[in-house]
Short mmCIF file of C-alpha atoms in Angstrom, two decimals:
data_model
loop_
_atom_site.label_atom_id
_atom_site.label_comp_id
_atom_site.label_asym_id
_atom_site.label_seq_id
_atom_site.Cartn_x
_atom_site.Cartn_y
_atom_site.Cartn_z
CA MET A 1 112.93 141.55 96.68
CA VAL A 2 114.59 142.21 100.03
CA LEU A 3 114.06 145.75 101.12
CA PRO A 4 116.54 148.01 102.72
CA ALA A 5 116.17 147.64 106.47
CA ASN A 6 114.35 150.83 107.72
CA GLU A 7 113.87 149.39 111.33
CA GLU A 8 115.47 146.72 113.25
CA ILE A 9 113.56 143.35 112.76
CA LYS A 10 113.37 142.06 116.27
CA GLY A 11 112.91 138.24 117.32
CA ALA A 12 110.59 136.83 119.66
CA ARG A 13 113.21 136.83 122.38
CA ASP A 14 113.49 140.80 121.99
CA ARG A 15 111.80 140.86 125.84
CA MET A 16 114.29 138.09 127.25
CA ARG A 17 117.32 139.11 129.08
CA GLU A 18 119.77 136.33 127.44
CA ASP A 19 120.10 135.04 124.10
CA PRO A 20 119.35 131.35 123.82
CA SER A 21 122.09 128.83 125.11
CA ALA A 22 124.45 127.75 122.52
CA VAL A 23 123.74 123.99 123.38
CA PHE A 24 119.92 124.88 123.40
CA SER A 25 120.23 126.30 120.04
CA LEU A 26 122.44 123.62 118.35
CA ARG A 27 121.00 120.36 120.18
CA ILE A 28 117.43 121.40 120.39
CA LEU A 29 116.04 124.59 118.32
CA ALA A 30 118.30 124.10 115.15
CA PRO A 31 117.34 120.48 114.38
CA ILE A 32 113.46 121.45 115.11
CA PHE A 33 114.06 124.36 112.53
CA GLU A 34 115.35 121.65 110.01
CA VAL A 35 112.33 119.32 110.58
CA ASN A 36 110.14 122.56 109.90
CA SER A 37 112.21 123.49 106.85
CA ARG A 38 111.73 120.12 105.27
CA TYR A 39 108.04 119.47 105.99
CA ASN A 40 106.20 122.60 106.59
CA PHE A 41 107.35 125.30 104.16
CA HIS A 42 104.63 124.84 101.85
CA PRO A 43 101.98 124.20 104.28
CA LEU A 44 102.81 127.49 106.24
CA LEU A 45 102.76 129.51 102.90
CA ALA A 46 99.32 128.03 102.24
CA ALA A 47 98.09 128.85 105.82
CA HIS A 48 99.45 132.26 105.36
CA ARG A 49 97.66 132.87 102.34
CA ALA A 50 94.54 131.27 103.34
CA TRP A 51 94.33 133.18 106.69
CA LEU A 52 95.25 136.53 104.85
CA ALA A 53 92.61 136.04 102.41
CA MET A 54 90.01 135.45 104.96
CA LEU A 55 91.06 138.49 106.88
CA ALA A 56 90.81 140.73 103.77
CA GLU A 57 87.52 139.29 103.04
CA GLN A 58 86.09 140.34 106.36
CA ALA A 59 87.76 143.68 106.38
CA ILE A 60 89.88 142.92 109.00
CA VAL A 61 92.86 143.53 106.93
CA ALA A 62 92.70 146.12 104.16
CA PRO A 63 93.15 144.92 100.65
CA GLU A 64 96.02 147.22 99.98
CA ARG A 65 97.94 145.95 102.94
CA ALA A 66 97.24 142.38 101.99
CA ALA A 67 98.49 142.52 98.52
CA PRO A 68 102.22 143.37 99.24
CA ILE A 69 102.00 140.32 101.63
CA PHE A 70 100.73 138.02 98.94
CA ASP A 71 103.44 139.30 96.55
CA ALA A 72 106.06 138.58 99.39
CA LEU A 73 104.59 135.27 99.89
CA ASP A 74 104.98 134.31 96.17
CA GLU A 75 108.69 135.74 96.24
CA ILE A 76 109.55 133.48 99.15
CA GLU A 77 107.95 130.41 97.57
CA ARG A 78 109.94 131.13 94.47
CA PHE A 79 113.14 130.91 96.50
CA GLY A 80 112.12 127.93 98.34
CA PRO A 81 112.91 127.16 102.06
CA GLN A 82 116.48 128.53 101.82
CA SER A 83 114.58 132.04 101.94
CA LEU A 84 113.95 131.56 105.41
CA GLU A 85 117.69 130.78 106.33
CA PRO A 86 119.72 131.01 108.28
CA PHE A 87 118.42 129.64 111.32
CA ASP A 88 118.49 132.44 114.11
CA PRO A 89 118.12 131.41 117.86
CA ALA A 90 116.87 134.72 118.44
CA THR A 91 114.00 134.38 116.22
CA GLU A 92 113.69 130.91 117.21
CA TYR A 93 110.29 129.72 115.89
CA TYR A 94 109.79 128.72 112.17
CA TYR A 95 106.71 130.79 112.14
CA LEU A 96 108.64 133.85 113.09
CA HIS A 97 111.53 133.18 110.49
CA MET A 98 108.57 133.27 107.93
CA GLU A 99 107.49 136.42 109.33
CA ARG A 100 111.02 137.82 109.43
CA ALA A 101 111.36 137.00 105.73
CA LEU A 102 108.05 138.63 105.03
CA THR A 103 108.97 141.72 107.02
CA GLN A 104 112.27 142.14 105.03
CA ARG A 105 110.12 141.97 101.64
CA VAL A 106 106.88 144.04 102.53
CA PRO A 107 106.96 147.89 102.57
CA GLY A 108 106.14 149.00 106.02
CA GLY A 109 107.62 146.04 107.66
CA GLU A 110 106.48 144.82 110.54
CA THR A 111 103.61 147.16 110.91
CA VAL A 112 102.02 145.68 107.74
CA VAL A 113 103.20 141.86 108.26
CA GLY A 114 102.21 141.99 111.90
CA ASN A 115 98.54 141.76 111.23
CA LEU A 116 99.03 138.21 109.90
CA ASN A 117 99.22 136.92 113.65
CA LEU A 118 95.48 138.24 114.22
CA GLY A 119 93.56 135.36 115.75
CA ARG A 120 95.94 132.91 114.79
CA THR A 121 96.42 129.41 116.27
CA ARG A 122 99.53 127.67 117.87
CA PRO A 123 99.72 124.86 116.58
CA GLU A 124 98.39 125.51 113.18
CA PRO A 125 97.11 122.56 110.88
CA LEU A 126 100.67 122.53 109.00
CA ALA A 127 101.59 118.75 110.13
CA ARG A 128 97.86 117.87 109.59
CA MET A 129 98.45 119.01 106.02
CA VAL A 130 101.66 117.01 105.76
CA VAL A 131 100.41 113.87 107.51
CA ARG A 132 96.91 113.77 105.24
CA GLU A 133 98.99 113.97 102.01
CA SER A 134 101.45 111.42 103.22
CA ILE A 135 98.56 109.00 104.12
CA LEU A 136 97.03 109.27 100.47
CA ARG A 137 100.41 108.26 99.13
CA ILE A 138 100.90 105.35 101.30
CA ALA A 139 97.33 104.39 100.69
CA THR A 140 97.94 104.33 96.89
CA HIS A 141 101.08 102.32 97.54
CA ALA A 142 99.09 99.81 99.44
CA LEU A 143 96.48 99.77 96.83
CA GLU A 144 98.80 98.89 94.12
CA LEU A 145 100.24 96.18 96.58
CA ARG A 146 96.64 94.73 96.61
CA ARG A 147 96.63 94.67 92.92
CA VAL A 148 99.62 92.73 92.55
CA LEU A 149 98.82 90.48 95.33
CA LEU A 150 95.21 89.70 93.59
CA GLU A 151 96.92 89.23 90.14
CA ARG A 152 99.82 87.00 91.61
CA ALA A 153 97.08 85.07 93.76
CA LYS A 154 95.10 84.41 90.30
CA VAL A 155 98.39 83.08 88.70
CA GLU A 156 99.24 81.05 91.83
CA ALA A 157 95.73 79.60 92.33
CA GLY A 158 97.07 75.97 91.47
CA THR A 159 100.41 76.06 93.15
CA ILE A 160 99.86 73.87 95.76
CA MET A 161 102.25 73.80 98.79
CA PRO A 162 102.34 73.11 102.46
CA GLY A 163 100.29 75.17 104.90
CA TYR A 164 102.13 76.04 107.86
CA THR A 165 101.05 76.45 111.78
CA HIS A 166 103.85 76.58 114.14
CA LEU A 167 106.25 76.48 111.22
CA GLN A 168 105.47 72.69 110.73
CA HIS A 169 103.20 71.27 107.83
CA ALA A 170 99.63 71.73 108.93
CA GLN A 171 97.26 71.35 105.80
CA PRO A 172 97.90 71.53 102.04
CA THR A 173 97.11 75.03 100.42
CA THR A 174 98.10 76.78 97.50
CA LEU A 175 100.36 79.86 97.22
CA GLY A 176 97.61 81.82 95.64
CA HIS A 177 95.38 81.14 98.89
CA TYR A 178 98.36 82.53 101.12
CA LEU A 179 98.52 85.65 99.11
CA LEU A 180 94.85 86.29 99.18
CA ALA A 181 95.33 86.06 103.24
CA VAL A 182 97.72 88.77 102.91
CA HIS A 183 95.94 91.00 100.46
CA ASP A 184 92.96 90.82 102.93
CA HIS A 185 94.96 92.19 105.66
CA VAL A 186 96.37 94.98 103.61
CA GLU A 187 92.60 95.76 102.49
CA ARG A 188 91.75 96.27 106.23
CA ASP A 189 94.81 98.30 106.54
CA CYS A 190 93.63 100.64 103.82
CA LYS A 191 90.38 101.11 105.85
CA ARG A 192 92.40 102.08 108.76
CA LEU A 193 94.47 104.46 106.73
CA PHE A 194 91.15 106.09 105.32
CA ALA A 195 89.99 106.42 108.99
CA ALA A 196 93.08 108.00 109.85
CA TYR A 197 93.10 110.31 106.93
CA GLU A 198 89.38 111.30 108.15
CA THR A 199 90.47 111.99 111.72
CA THR A 200 93.39 114.07 110.41
CA ASP A 201 91.51 116.07 107.89
CA ARG A 202 90.27 118.72 110.17
CA CYS A 203 91.23 122.45 110.23
CA THR A 204 92.44 123.76 113.61
CA LEU A 205 93.22 127.34 112.37
CA GLY A 206 91.78 130.52 114.10
CA CYS A 207 91.55 129.60 117.78
CA GLY A 208 93.90 132.09 119.20
CA ALA A 209 96.08 130.69 121.94
CA MET A 210 92.96 128.23 123.00
CA SER A 211 90.02 130.29 123.50
CA GLY A 212 89.16 131.85 120.07
CA THR A 213 89.55 135.77 119.21
CA SER A 214 87.10 138.82 119.47
CA LEU A 215 87.58 139.57 115.80
CA PRO A 216 85.20 138.33 113.21
CA VAL A 217 87.18 135.63 111.77
CA ASP A 218 85.45 133.07 109.43
CA ARG A 219 87.16 129.72 110.35
CA ASP A 220 85.07 127.81 107.82
CA ARG A 221 86.23 129.93 104.93
CA VAL A 222 89.90 129.11 106.06
CA ARG A 223 88.75 125.38 105.96
CA LYS A 224 87.58 125.56 102.49
CA PHE A 225 90.53 127.69 101.44
CA LEU A 226 93.21 124.69 102.84
CA GLY A 227 91.10 121.98 101.49
CA PHE A 228 89.89 120.39 104.95
CA SER A 229 86.76 118.49 104.95
CA ALA A 230 85.65 119.60 108.40
CA LEU A 231 86.57 121.88 111.08
CA CYS A 232 87.91 120.99 114.53
CA GLU A 233 85.47 122.83 116.27
CA ASN A 234 86.32 123.14 120.01
CA THR A 235 89.19 125.72 120.24
CA ILE A 236 90.98 123.77 123.29
CA ASP A 237 90.65 120.67 121.27
CA SER A 238 92.25 122.38 118.22
CA VAL A 239 95.24 123.13 120.05
CA SER A 240 95.57 120.04 122.21
CA ALA A 241 94.46 117.15 120.27
CA SER A 242 97.09 114.55 119.10
CA ASP A 243 94.82 111.43 118.50
CA HIS A 244 95.33 111.81 114.79
CA VAL A 245 99.02 111.27 115.19
CA GLY A 246 98.48 108.13 117.20
CA GLU A 247 95.90 106.86 114.74
CA SER A 248 97.79 107.58 111.82
CA ALA A 249 100.88 105.85 113.25
CA ALA A 250 98.81 102.79 114.49
CA ALA A 251 97.57 102.57 110.80
CA LEU A 252 100.75 102.52 109.49
CA THR A 253 102.31 100.05 112.09
CA SER A 254 99.48 97.78 111.23
CA LEU A 255 100.35 97.91 107.56
CA MET A 256 104.01 97.60 108.11
CA THR A 257 103.46 94.54 110.47
CA ILE A 258 101.87 92.70 107.78
CA ILE A 259 104.47 93.78 105.43
CA GLY A 260 107.18 92.41 107.84
CA ARG A 261 105.34 89.18 108.43
CA LEU A 262 105.13 88.65 104.43
CA ALA A 263 108.69 89.54 104.32
CA GLN A 264 109.67 86.99 107.01
CA ASP A 265 107.79 84.26 105.16
CA LEU A 266 109.40 84.89 102.08
CA TYR A 267 112.57 84.91 103.92
CA VAL A 268 112.34 81.37 105.14
CA TRP A 269 110.81 80.02 102.15
CA SER A 270 113.89 81.41 99.99
CA SER A 271 116.52 79.71 102.44
CA GLN A 272 118.14 76.58 101.03
CA GLU A 273 116.60 74.56 103.46
CA PHE A 274 113.10 75.55 102.06
CA ALA A 275 114.12 76.52 98.39
CA MET A 276 110.38 77.18 97.40
CA ILE A 277 110.95 80.95 96.69
CA ASP A 278 113.25 82.75 94.71
CA VAL A 279 113.29 86.53 95.18
CA THR A 280 115.50 86.71 92.02
CA ASP A 281 118.69 88.40 91.61
CA ALA A 282 117.07 91.69 91.34
CA PHE A 283 115.98 91.61 95.03
CA SER A 284 119.35 89.65 96.35
CA SER A 285 122.98 90.54 97.30
CA PRO A 286 126.23 88.80 97.07
CA SER A 287 128.52 87.91 99.90
CA SER A 288 131.90 89.70 99.64
CA LEU A 289 133.64 86.58 100.78
CA MET A 290 131.73 83.45 99.97
CA PRO A 291 131.22 82.96 96.13
CA GLN A 292 128.42 80.79 96.49
CA LYS A 293 125.90 83.20 98.52
CA LYS A 294 122.91 84.82 97.15
CA ASN A 295 121.28 86.54 100.17
CA ALA A 296 117.62 88.14 100.17
CA LEU A 297 118.74 91.26 102.01
CA VAL A 298 116.03 93.31 100.98
CA LEU A 299 113.73 91.27 103.09
CA GLU A 300 115.97 92.09 106.07
CA TYR A 301 115.79 95.56 105.50
CA VAL A 302 112.00 95.51 105.33
CA ARG A 303 111.59 93.60 108.53
CA SER A 304 113.90 96.07 110.25
CA ARG A 305 111.76 98.93 109.01
CA THR A 306 108.96 97.05 110.67
CA ALA A 307 110.61 97.05 113.98
CA ARG A 308 111.32 100.76 113.59
CA THR A 309 107.79 101.53 112.64
CA ILE A 310 106.41 99.90 115.76
CA GLY A 311 108.93 101.81 117.77
CA ALA A 312 107.82 105.07 116.16
CA LEU A 313 104.40 104.18 117.11
CA THR A 314 105.41 103.76 120.86
CA SER A 315 107.24 106.83 120.67
CA ALA A 316 104.46 108.96 119.42
CA PHE A 317 102.05 107.82 122.15
CA THR A 318 104.97 107.88 124.85
CA VAL A 319 105.60 111.60 124.12
CA MET A 320 101.96 112.50 124.77
CA HIS A 321 101.06 110.23 127.64
CA ASN A 322 101.55 112.63 130.64
CA VAL A 323 100.97 115.93 128.59
CA GLY A 324 98.12 118.20 129.93
CA TYR A 325 95.52 118.96 127.49
CA MET A 326 96.83 121.93 126.15
CA ASP A 327 99.23 123.61 123.48
CA THR A 328 102.68 122.43 124.26
CA GLU A 329 105.78 121.41 122.13
CA GLU A 330 104.91 117.77 122.49
CA VAL A 331 101.54 118.62 120.50
CA GLU A 332 103.35 121.26 118.40
CA ILE A 333 106.30 119.03 117.01
CA GLU A 334 107.64 116.24 119.19
CA THR A 335 104.80 113.89 118.66
CA TYR A 336 105.03 114.33 115.04
CA ARG A 337 108.46 113.58 114.50
CA PRO A 338 108.26 109.96 115.07
CA LEU A 339 105.26 109.76 112.97
CA LEU A 340 107.19 111.51 109.94
CA ASP A 341 109.86 108.63 110.56
CA ALA A 342 107.14 106.01 110.37
CA ILE A 343 105.86 107.53 107.01
CA VAL A 344 109.34 107.43 105.42
CA LEU A 345 109.79 103.78 106.55
CA ALA A 346 106.43 102.74 105.07
CA GLU A 347 107.24 104.83 101.91
CA GLU A 348 110.39 102.78 101.38
CA SER A 349 109.00 99.45 102.25
CA VAL A 350 105.47 99.11 100.51
CA PRO A 351 106.70 99.74 97.06
CA THR A 352 109.59 97.50 97.38
CA MET A 353 107.55 94.45 98.59
CA THR A 354 105.10 94.94 96.00
CA GLU A 355 107.92 94.38 93.38
CA VAL A 356 109.35 91.60 95.25
CA VAL A 357 105.96 89.75 95.11
CA LYS A 358 105.52 90.94 91.41
CA VAL A 359 108.85 89.10 90.37
CA MET A 360 109.42 86.43 92.76
CA LYS A 361 109.63 82.91 91.38
CA PRO A 362 108.22 79.68 93.27
CA ASP A 363 109.34 76.32 92.73
CA ARG A 364 106.06 74.69 91.82
CA ASP A 365 107.19 71.14 91.53
CA LEU A 366 109.45 71.36 94.94
CA MET A 367 106.29 72.96 96.87
CA LEU A 368 104.09 70.27 95.40
CA ALA A 369 106.51 67.34 96.34
CA ARG A 370 106.90 68.75 100.08
CA THR A 371 103.12 69.07 100.30
CA ALA A 372 102.93 65.38 99.78
CA TRP A 373 106.05 64.34 101.70
CA GLY A 374 104.83 66.29 104.92
CA PHE A 375 101.52 64.20 105.17
CA SER A 376 99.36 67.34 105.61
CA SER A 377 96.44 65.85 103.94
CA VAL A 378 95.84 63.34 107.05
CA THR A 379 93.39 65.72 108.65
CA ALA A 380 90.95 64.96 105.63
CA LEU A 381 91.74 61.06 106.24
CA ALA A 382 90.58 61.54 110.09
CA GLU A 383 87.48 63.64 109.04
CA ALA A 384 86.69 60.71 106.28
CA ILE A 385 86.92 58.16 108.97
CA HIS A 386 84.69 60.06 111.35
CA THR A 387 81.96 60.64 108.48
CA HIS A 388 82.11 57.18 107.23
CA THR A 389 81.97 55.30 110.54
CA ASP A 390 80.55 55.68 113.96
CA LEU A 391 83.91 56.73 115.62
CA SER A 392 84.11 59.84 117.24
CA TYR A 393 86.64 62.46 115.43
CA ARG A 394 88.99 62.11 118.55
CA THR A 395 89.24 58.21 117.88
CA ALA A 396 89.75 58.83 114.10
CA HIS A 397 92.46 61.11 115.10
CA ARG A 398 94.12 58.84 117.40
CA ILE A 399 93.85 56.05 114.54
CA VAL A 400 95.47 58.27 111.87
#
């Protein structure tokens, strides 16, 4: 329950001479609050609980003072992110909106709740917690795509088709061979995702501003509470590092690039000029004007998401390229925002392409006929001439 106010709850700006500018609040601070509310509500609750439990275990905070804070955290969680609303420019930071909500609910107010700040880190590992869970979700989607590619490749092992280089007939291949090639790329992307997870999965909590704290905190205990596999040991590195963002964005971009290339191939092969693949009506859209049209728009949507993911990767690195190795807003929030966009794009695209691969229908007879029509087997003829005569391969090449 929210207690009657027995003292004024002061915001972070109580020592400032002016309130934040209206345009600063509306255009910058409020949107950042919304991003935090969407992604960081539950991670911040978890970080508070872990830190408070450690403070109590280390006798830095008395158990009788910790208990009502735990109760208030439970109440805030029940009411959800809206319990921290409305956004207050005077309070400014999302962290302090949480502190305000706790102060309103804990007997003794700020005198009790203020101890949650002892030895804390800015930035806390909230975004790391979000990113590592997102990586696991996307890796799960990628593993499912691999499974479908393998199953479909087995079905299409005998589906002969032209192999292309420079979009011209090159050598005969099979649709199964092609799908296995895509699978192998996605397999490597899974390794990249797991490597990004390992880099991200390091706890940074408990570094003060950047040089630690004089209090007897147990950072490793907090790490265990939050389920991190390792500590980010150097306190400056803890508040300054952003390489896990770049590595995660790069892994997602590589995955999305092969998704986009697969989409492009299917897009071409589904055209009337090629007519080798039908993505089915379930993944096609009609024209509002032309009765005969059947458009594989799903592949256009996926291609555009690939491009936007590459843009997010560029943004994540560009945000940090001229930032000193210290805690700044670029480290705390700005470099994460393009990564969060890339996560959404990947979660939209990978499962979609998995289903497209699962249901697509190849025209096997046409693909075989196209293979024969395009003279794509004559490389083997040139090799046979070289093998069975004393002619060089270049001479055999000219003869063919």
